Amino acid sequence: MTTELLPDVLTGPLAELDAALPGAVDVRFAAHEVTDRSRVDAPAGVLAVVRPADVEGVQAVLRWATRHRVPVVPRGAGTGLSGGAVGVAGGIVLSTERLDRILEIAPADQVARVEPGVLGADLDAALAPLGLRYAPDPASWRVSSIGGNVATNAGGLRCAKYGVTRESVLALDVVLADGTLVSTGHRSIKGVTGLDLVGLFTGSEGTLGVVVGITVRLRPRPVREETVAAWFDSVDAAAQGLLAITAGTARPAVVELLDGPTLGDVDAHSGTSLAAHGDALLLVQTDGHGAEAEAAEVEAALAGAGGRTRRLHGDDAEFHWELRRTGRGPLEDELAVGEDVAVPLSRIGQFHREITRIGAAHGVSVRAVAHAGDGNFHPLLFADEVPGAAERLEAAADEVVATALRLGGTISGEHGIGTAKQRWLADELAPRVRELQAGIKAVFDPLGLLNPGKAL
Amino acid sequence: MTTELLPDVLTGPLAELDAALPGAVDVRFAAHEVTDRSRVDAPAGVLAVVRPADVEGVQAVLRWATRHRVPVVPRGAGTGLSGGAVGVAGGIVLSTERLDRILEIAPADQVARVEPGVLGADLDAALAPLGLRYAPDPASWRVSSIGGNVATNAGGLRCAKYGVTRESVLALDVVLADGTLVSTGHRSIKGVTGLDLVGLFTGSEGTLGVVVGITVRLRPRPVREETVAAWFDSVDAAAQGLLAITAGTARPAVVELLDGPTLGDVDAHSGTSLAAHGDALLLVQTDGHGAEAEAAEVEAALAGAGGRTRRLHGDDAEFHWELRRTGRGPLEDELAVGEDVAVPLSRIGQFHREITRIGAAHGVSVRAVAHAGDGNFHPLLFADEVPGAAERLEAAADEVVATALRLGGTISGEHGIGTAKQRWLADELAPRVRELQAGIKAVFDPLGLLNPGKAL
C-alpha cells in the first residue's frame, strides 16, 4: 500500500489539511478502505483517507482540494459494486462515515433528514417503532450508507412497487467542488421550481458534489405482507409466470427470480435444498391492505403458467428472503464478473436464454438472479483461474451487456457505472449525450477534481 | 395581434421556413395560440406559430432558429397556468400539436411510447381496454398534452400515491436547440447509466430542448376504487383529519381538500349544495385490492377528527370528483391570481389560516383547493376591479408565497415557474443554485434561444 511510502510527519498540503481537521487525515489506511466490493484492484498512490466529522469539515476538505488541485473520491460505506468509490492515484478518498446522524424524523410530514453516513438498517431501526419505512432496500441495506445509495440511485427489491432511491429523495444538501454548500429540493412532497438538481445529483456517483444531507420521504410500514414461492421447470417458464402477473391487477412489492445454478449455489452455501424443487424460483411479496387478495391472484397466475406455488409464512418467509439477499456463496477463489443490466419485462426469458448460450460459447459459467419485477438482472459470470480465462470472461461480459442493450435495456440498472462499466458507456450513450453530460460535469466541477474517471 | 403587421407574402427567414415546411408556418394565429391559461397577456411581436408534422420538422425548425438566432417557445396544448408557453417578441411559437400519435403500447413491458401532442385523455382511452393506466392525472388531463405535462413535471390528483410525471417517464427523445435529436433513458423500468437527463428535461419547461418522443411507464388499472367524503367545521379540523390518515396504514391514491369559499363557488357554479354540509370537504380515494379496508380505515380516522363521513359510490362518486376538477366558476370579470405552492403535510392547517389572514389584511378574497395528500395548495386570490386592487392582489400573493417558503415549502408544486412565478424564484433558489441552473442551460442551449426568460 501507499502508506509505506509516506513519512511519519505529514508535509506540504496534507500537513495543512491535517492541521485544519485534526484526526481526520489517515495515511495508514487499509487497502479495503480505498476500494469497494467491485473486485476492482485497490489503486496505488492514494494520498490519504480523510474522514471529516461534519459538514464544515467536508467543505474544508473540498476548499483544500480545490486550492491544491487534489482529486477527491467521495465514499460512503464502500459497498459499491462498480468501483465508484475506488481511490485514484494522487488523490484522497473523502469518507462520509462520520456524518452518521439521523437529524430528524417527522412522522406528520412523512420525511426524515439524515447525514450521508447513516446506514439503511439504522434508519429502518429508528423508523420501525413509528410504523414508518424508508422504501429503498438494496440487498446491501444492512451495510450500505444512504449517501452511497443516493450516489448510485440504488434500487433494491421493493422498487418494483415503491421506486428507486430517486423516488424517495426530496432534498439534498451538497458541498460543491469549491467547498460551497448548496441546498436543493424541498421538504414538501412535491415541487417543480427550476431544473431538478436533486435528480441530477442522485445517481451522479460523486462526480458533481458531495452529498452531506438527505431529506427522504417516508411511507407507512405495510399492515401485512404475503410471500409466494413458485418453482418452475425453467427460467423461461418462470418468465411466463412473471408475464401472467403483469397481465393481472396485482402489483407486488417484490418479484425476485433465481435461476437453477443460483439455487444450486445457495444450497451449497446455505445447506438448503431449493434446487430439488425446480430449475427456477420466483419469490413474490405482496403488501398492504390488499396483500392477501393480491397474493391469491399471483398464485393463480403463476400456477396457470406451470408454477408449483407455496405460500410462505413468518420465519419461513423471512428465511427465504434472507437466502435471496445473502444466501449465495463467496467467490474469492474464482475469476468472476457480476453484471447489473436491465431489460424490458417481456425480454426476461429471452435474455436468460441468451446469457446461457453466451456462457457456453465462451466456456464460462453463468448464473443469475433478477429483480424480475423491474427487469433488472444480475448475471454472474465466473471461471476457474486458468490461462485465458480472464479474457473469455471479458468477452462473455461484453456480449451479455450488448445483448441487454439490443433488447432495449441498459448497462446498469442500479449499481452505477463507476469504473467497472466504463467500457460500455459509449454503447448506451450517444456521443452528443455524453457531451451534454461532460458539459454538466464542467459546470459543477470545472477543475475535474470530483471522482475523476468515474461514471461519465 | 402581430398578424396585422405582417405581409401576405412571407419574406426573409420566415419565407425560408415556410418553404422548408409547407403549411406549418402560421402568421395569422389567434391571440390564444401564443398564450396559455395563466392570465399572462398575449405578447406582441410573435413572428409565427409553427406546427411541424413530425420529428424531422421539429429538427428543421430548430436548425432554422439557430441559423437565424430566432427565439423558440415550445408549446403543447396551451393549458399551462404559469405562462411557460407564452410567446416572446421576435420569436416563434413551436407547437407540437400535430405530433399526436400513440406510437406503441406494450402491455407486457408495461410501457407506451407517445408523441408529445397526445392528450392525457387520448392515451387513457387507448389504455383502458387493456386494463392499463398512465398514472399522472393533472386536473387538465382531458385537454393537456403529455408533452406539456413532461415540460412542467405535472402532478395531479393521484400523485399522492403514484408520483408525479417524472416517476412515470422512462425515456425521452429530445431535439436540442441546434436541431440534433438525442435519446435519453431506456425502455427498462430501471437504469442508472450516466447523469439522469430524463429527469433534467422533465420539468425544464422547454428551456433545454423540445421533447418529441416520450416512453412512459404503465400500471394496471385499479381493480377497485372507493371514495370517502368528509365534511368538517373548518379547514383546521380537516387538516387534523389528514394527519390522522397519515398516521395510519392506509395510503390513499387521492386526498383533495376544498375550503368553505371553494365549496360556495362550486355550489354557485354547479347547482350543488356542498357548503351546506360544512366549511371544508376532504375527498379521499383509495384503490386496488385493499381499497375497501383502506377506505374503512380512512373513514374511522376522519370521523375521529370530527369529520362527518359518507361513502360515495358509482356516478355519485364520479360526480364529486368532476366537481373537484371542473366544478368551479370562471373568473373572467375579476382580477385574480392563482398560486401553486406546496407545504409540508403538517403545515396544511396553519398555511390555510395564514392565507385567510393575508387575504383579510390586503382586502382580497381567498379560496383554496389542495392536493392535500402531498401538501400542494392552489390558493386563488381575487378582487373586484377597482383602483389599487391589482397592487393589493400582488402584495397578498407575495405574502402567500413567502409563507409557503417559510413553512418549508416551495413556490410551485406542479405548474412550473414560466413567467408568472419568476419574481419569487430568488426567494427559493440561492444565487449559487441559480448559477448552476444557468450553467446547465448554457450547455444545452448556448445561444439562449429556447423559451428565453422562462423557468430559470
Coordinates of N, CA, C and O in Angstrom, one line a residue, chain A residues 68-151:
Chain A
H68 N -5.3 23.0 -3.9 CA -4.1 22.3 -4.3 C -4.3 21.4 -5.5 O -3.4 20.6 -5.8
R69 N -5.5 21.5 -6.1 CA -5.8 20.6 -7.3 C -5.7 19.1 -7.0 O -5.1 18.4 -7.8
V70 N -6.2 18.7 -5.9 CA -6.1 17.3 -5.5 C -7.4 16.6 -5.8 O -8.5 17.0 -5.4
P71 N -7.4 15.5 -6.6 CA -8.6 14.8 -6.9 C -9.2 14.2 -5.6 O -8.5 13.8 -4.7
V72 N -10.6 14.2 -5.5 CA -11.3 13.7 -4.4 C -12.3 12.6 -4.8 O -13.1 12.8 -5.7
V73 N -12.2 11.5 -4.1 CA -13.1 10.4 -4.4 C -14.0 10.3 -3.2 O -13.6 9.8 -2.1
P74 N -15.3 10.7 -3.3 CA -16.2 10.6 -2.2 C -16.6 9.1 -2.0 O -16.6 8.3 -2.9
R75 N -16.8 8.8 -0.7 CA -17.0 7.4 -0.4 C -18.0 7.2 0.7 O -18.0 8.0 1.7
G76 N -19.0 6.3 0.6 CA -19.9 6.0 1.7 C -19.4 4.9 2.5 O -18.4 5.0 3.2
A77 N -20.1 3.8 2.4 CA -19.7 2.6 3.2 C -18.8 1.7 2.5 O -18.4 0.6 3.0
G78 N -18.5 2.0 1.2 CA -17.6 1.2 0.4 C -18.2 -0.2 0.0 O -17.5 -1.1 -0.3
T79 N -19.5 -0.2 -0.1 CA -20.1 -1.5 -0.5 C -20.5 -1.5 -2.0 O -21.2 -2.4 -2.4
G80 N -20.1 -0.5 -2.7 CA -20.4 -0.4 -4.1 C -19.9 -1.6 -4.9 O -18.9 -2.2 -4.5
L81 N -20.5 -1.8 -6.1 CA -20.1 -3.0 -6.9 C -19.6 -2.6 -8.3 O -19.4 -3.4 -9.1
S82 N -19.4 -1.3 -8.5 CA -18.9 -0.8 -9.8 C -17.6 0.0 -9.7 O -17.2 0.5 -10.7
G83 N -17.0 0.1 -8.6 CA -15.8 0.8 -8.5 C -15.9 2.3 -8.4 O -14.9 3.0 -8.5
G84 N -17.1 2.7 -8.1 CA -17.4 4.2 -8.0 C -16.6 4.9 -6.8 O -16.3 6.0 -6.9
A85 N -16.3 4.1 -5.8 CA -15.6 4.7 -4.6 C -14.1 4.3 -4.5 O -13.5 4.5 -3.5
V86 N -13.6 3.8 -5.6 CA -12.2 3.3 -5.6 C -11.3 4.6 -5.8 O -11.6 5.4 -6.6
G87 N -10.3 4.7 -4.9 CA -9.4 5.9 -4.9 C -8.7 6.0 -6.3 O -8.6 5.1 -7.1
V88 N -8.1 7.2 -6.4 CA -7.2 7.4 -7.6 C -5.9 7.9 -7.1 O -5.7 8.6 -6.1
A89 N -4.9 7.6 -7.9 CA -3.5 7.9 -7.6 C -3.4 9.5 -7.5 O -3.9 10.2 -8.4
G90 N -2.7 9.9 -6.5 CA -2.5 11.4 -6.3 C -3.7 12.1 -5.7 O -3.7 13.3 -5.5
G91 N -4.7 11.3 -5.4 CA -6.0 11.9 -4.8 C -6.2 11.4 -3.4 O -5.5 10.6 -2.9
I92 N -7.2 12.0 -2.8 CA -7.7 11.5 -1.5 C -9.0 10.8 -1.6 O -9.8 11.1 -2.6
V93 N -9.3 9.9 -0.7 CA -10.7 9.4 -0.5 C -11.4 10.2 0.6 O -10.8 10.3 1.7
L94 N -12.5 10.7 0.3 CA -13.3 11.5 1.3 C -14.4 10.7 1.8 O -15.4 10.5 1.1
S95 N -14.2 10.1 3.0 CA -15.2 9.2 3.5 C -16.3 10.0 4.3 O -15.9 10.9 5.1
T96 N -17.5 9.7 4.1 CA -18.6 10.4 4.9 C -19.0 9.5 6.1 O -20.1 9.8 6.7
E97 N -18.2 8.6 6.5 CA -18.7 7.6 7.5 C -19.0 8.3 8.8 O -19.8 7.7 9.6
R98 N -18.3 9.4 9.2 CA -18.6 10.0 10.5 C -19.8 10.9 10.4 O -20.2 11.4 11.5
L99 N -20.3 11.2 9.3 CA -21.5 12.0 9.2 C -22.7 11.0 9.3 O -23.3 10.7 8.2
D100 N -22.9 10.5 10.4 CA -23.8 9.4 10.6 C -25.0 9.6 11.5 O -25.5 8.7 12.1
R101 N -25.4 10.9 11.5 CA -26.6 11.2 12.4 C -27.9 11.2 11.7 O -28.0 11.7 10.5
I102 N -28.9 10.7 12.3 CA -30.3 10.9 11.9 C -30.7 12.2 12.4 O -30.8 12.4 13.7
L103 N -30.8 13.2 11.6 CA -31.0 14.6 12.1 C -32.5 14.8 12.5 O -32.7 15.6 13.5
E104 N -33.4 14.2 11.9 CA -34.8 14.5 12.2 C -35.7 13.4 11.6 O -35.4 12.9 10.5
I105 N -36.7 13.0 12.4 CA -37.8 12.1 11.8 C -39.1 12.9 12.1 O -39.4 13.2 13.3
A106 N -39.8 13.2 11.1 CA -41.0 14.0 11.2 C -42.2 13.1 10.7 O -42.5 13.2 9.5
P107 N -42.8 12.4 11.6 CA -43.9 11.5 11.1 C -45.0 12.2 10.4 O -45.6 11.7 9.4
A108 N -45.4 13.4 11.0 CA -46.6 14.1 10.4 C -46.3 14.5 8.9 O -47.2 14.5 8.1
D109 N -45.0 14.9 8.7 CA -44.6 15.3 7.3 C -44.2 14.1 6.5 O -44.0 14.2 5.3
Q110 N -44.1 12.9 7.1 CA -43.6 11.7 6.4 C -42.2 12.0 5.8 O -42.0 11.6 4.6
V111 N -41.3 12.7 6.5 CA -40.0 12.8 6.0 C -39.0 12.6 7.1 O -39.3 12.7 8.3
A112 N -37.8 12.2 6.7 CA -36.7 12.2 7.7 C -35.5 12.9 7.0 O -35.4 13.0 5.8
R113 N -34.6 13.5 7.9 CA -33.4 14.1 7.4 C -32.2 13.4 8.0 O -32.2 13.2 9.2
V114 N -31.3 12.9 7.1 CA -30.2 12.1 7.6 C -28.9 12.7 7.0 O -28.9 13.3 6.0
E115 N -27.8 12.4 7.7 CA -26.5 12.6 7.1 C -26.2 11.4 6.2 O -26.8 10.3 6.4
P116 N -25.2 11.6 5.3 CA -25.0 10.5 4.3 C -24.4 9.2 4.8 O -24.6 8.2 4.2
G117 N -23.8 9.3 6.0 CA -23.2 8.0 6.5 C -24.1 7.1 7.2 O -23.7 6.0 7.7
V118 N -25.4 7.5 7.4 CA -26.4 6.7 8.1 C -26.6 5.4 7.2 O -26.8 5.5 6.0
L119 N -26.6 4.3 7.8 CA -26.8 3.0 7.1 C -28.3 2.8 7.0 O -29.1 3.2 7.9
G120 N -28.7 2.2 5.9 CA -30.1 1.9 5.7 C -30.8 1.2 6.9 O -31.9 1.5 7.3
A121 N -30.0 0.2 7.5 CA -30.6 -0.6 8.6 C -30.8 0.3 9.8 O -31.7 0.1 10.6
D122 N -29.9 1.3 10.0 CA -30.0 2.2 11.2 C -31.2 3.1 11.1 O -32.0 3.3 12.0
L123 N -31.5 3.6 9.9 CA -32.7 4.4 9.7 C -33.9 3.6 9.9 O -34.9 4.0 10.5
D124 N -33.9 2.4 9.3 CA -35.0 1.5 9.5 C -35.3 1.2 10.9 O -36.5 1.2 11.3
A125 N -34.3 0.9 11.7 CA -34.5 0.6 13.1 C -35.1 1.8 13.8 O -35.9 1.7 14.8
A126 N -34.7 3.0 13.4 CA -35.3 4.2 14.0 C -36.8 4.4 13.6 O -37.6 5.0 14.4
L127 N -37.1 4.0 12.4 CA -38.4 4.3 11.9 C -39.5 3.2 12.3 O -40.6 3.5 12.4
A128 N -39.0 2.0 12.5 CA -39.9 0.9 12.8 C -40.9 1.2 14.0 O -42.1 0.9 13.8
P129 N -40.4 1.7 15.1 CA -41.3 1.9 16.2 C -42.4 3.0 15.9 O -43.4 3.0 16.5
L130 N -42.1 3.8 14.8 CA -43.1 4.8 14.4 C -44.1 4.3 13.4 O -44.9 5.0 12.9
G131 N -43.9 3.0 13.0 CA -44.7 2.5 11.9 C -44.4 3.0 10.5 O -45.2 3.0 9.6
L132 N -43.2 3.5 10.4 CA -42.8 4.2 9.1 C -41.6 3.4 8.5 O -40.9 2.6 9.1
R133 N -41.4 3.7 7.2 CA -40.4 3.0 6.5 C -39.8 3.9 5.4 O -40.5 4.7 4.8
Y134 N -38.5 3.8 5.2 CA -37.8 4.3 4.0 C -37.8 3.2 3.0 O -37.2 2.2 3.2
A135 N -38.4 3.4 1.9 CA -38.7 2.3 1.0 C -37.5 1.6 0.3 O -37.4 0.4 0.2
P136 N -36.5 2.4 -0.2 CA -35.4 1.7 -0.9 C -34.7 0.7 -0.1 O -34.3 1.0 1.1
D137 N -34.5 -0.5 -0.6 CA -33.9 -1.6 0.1 C -32.9 -2.4 -0.7 O -33.1 -3.5 -1.0
P138 N -31.8 -1.7 -1.2 CA -30.8 -2.5 -1.8 C -30.4 -3.7 -1.0 O -30.5 -3.7 0.2
A139 N -30.0 -4.8 -1.6 CA -29.7 -6.0 -0.9 C -28.7 -5.8 0.2 O -28.6 -6.4 1.2
S140 N -27.9 -4.7 0.0 CA -26.9 -4.3 0.9 C -27.4 -3.4 2.1 O -26.6 -2.8 2.8
W141 N -28.7 -3.3 2.2 CA -29.2 -2.2 3.1 C -28.7 -2.3 4.5 O -28.7 -1.3 5.2
R142 N -28.3 -3.5 5.0 CA -27.8 -3.5 6.3 C -26.4 -2.9 6.5 O -26.0 -2.5 7.6
V143 N -25.7 -2.8 5.4 CA -24.3 -2.3 5.5 C -24.0 -1.1 4.6 O -22.9 -0.6 4.7
S144 N -24.9 -0.8 3.7 CA -24.6 0.4 2.8 C -25.2 1.6 3.4 O -26.2 1.6 4.1
S145 N -24.5 2.8 3.0 CA -25.0 4.0 3.6 C -26.0 4.7 2.6 O -26.0 4.5 1.4
I146 N -26.8 5.5 3.2 CA -27.8 6.2 2.4 C -27.2 7.2 1.4 O -27.6 7.3 0.3
G147 N -26.1 7.8 1.9 CA -25.3 8.6 0.9 C -24.8 7.9 -0.3 O -24.9 8.4 -1.4
G148 N -24.3 6.7 -0.1 CA -23.9 5.8 -1.2 C -25.1 5.4 -2.0 O -25.0 5.4 -3.3
N149 N -26.2 5.1 -1.4 CA -27.4 4.8 -2.2 C -27.9 6.0 -3.1 O -28.3 5.8 -4.2
V150 N -27.7 7.2 -2.5 CA -28.1 8.4 -3.3 C -27.1 8.5 -4.5 O -27.4 8.8 -5.6
A151 N -25.8 8.3 -4.2 CA -24.8 8.4 -5.2 C -25.0 7.5 -6.4 O -24.7 7.8 -7.6

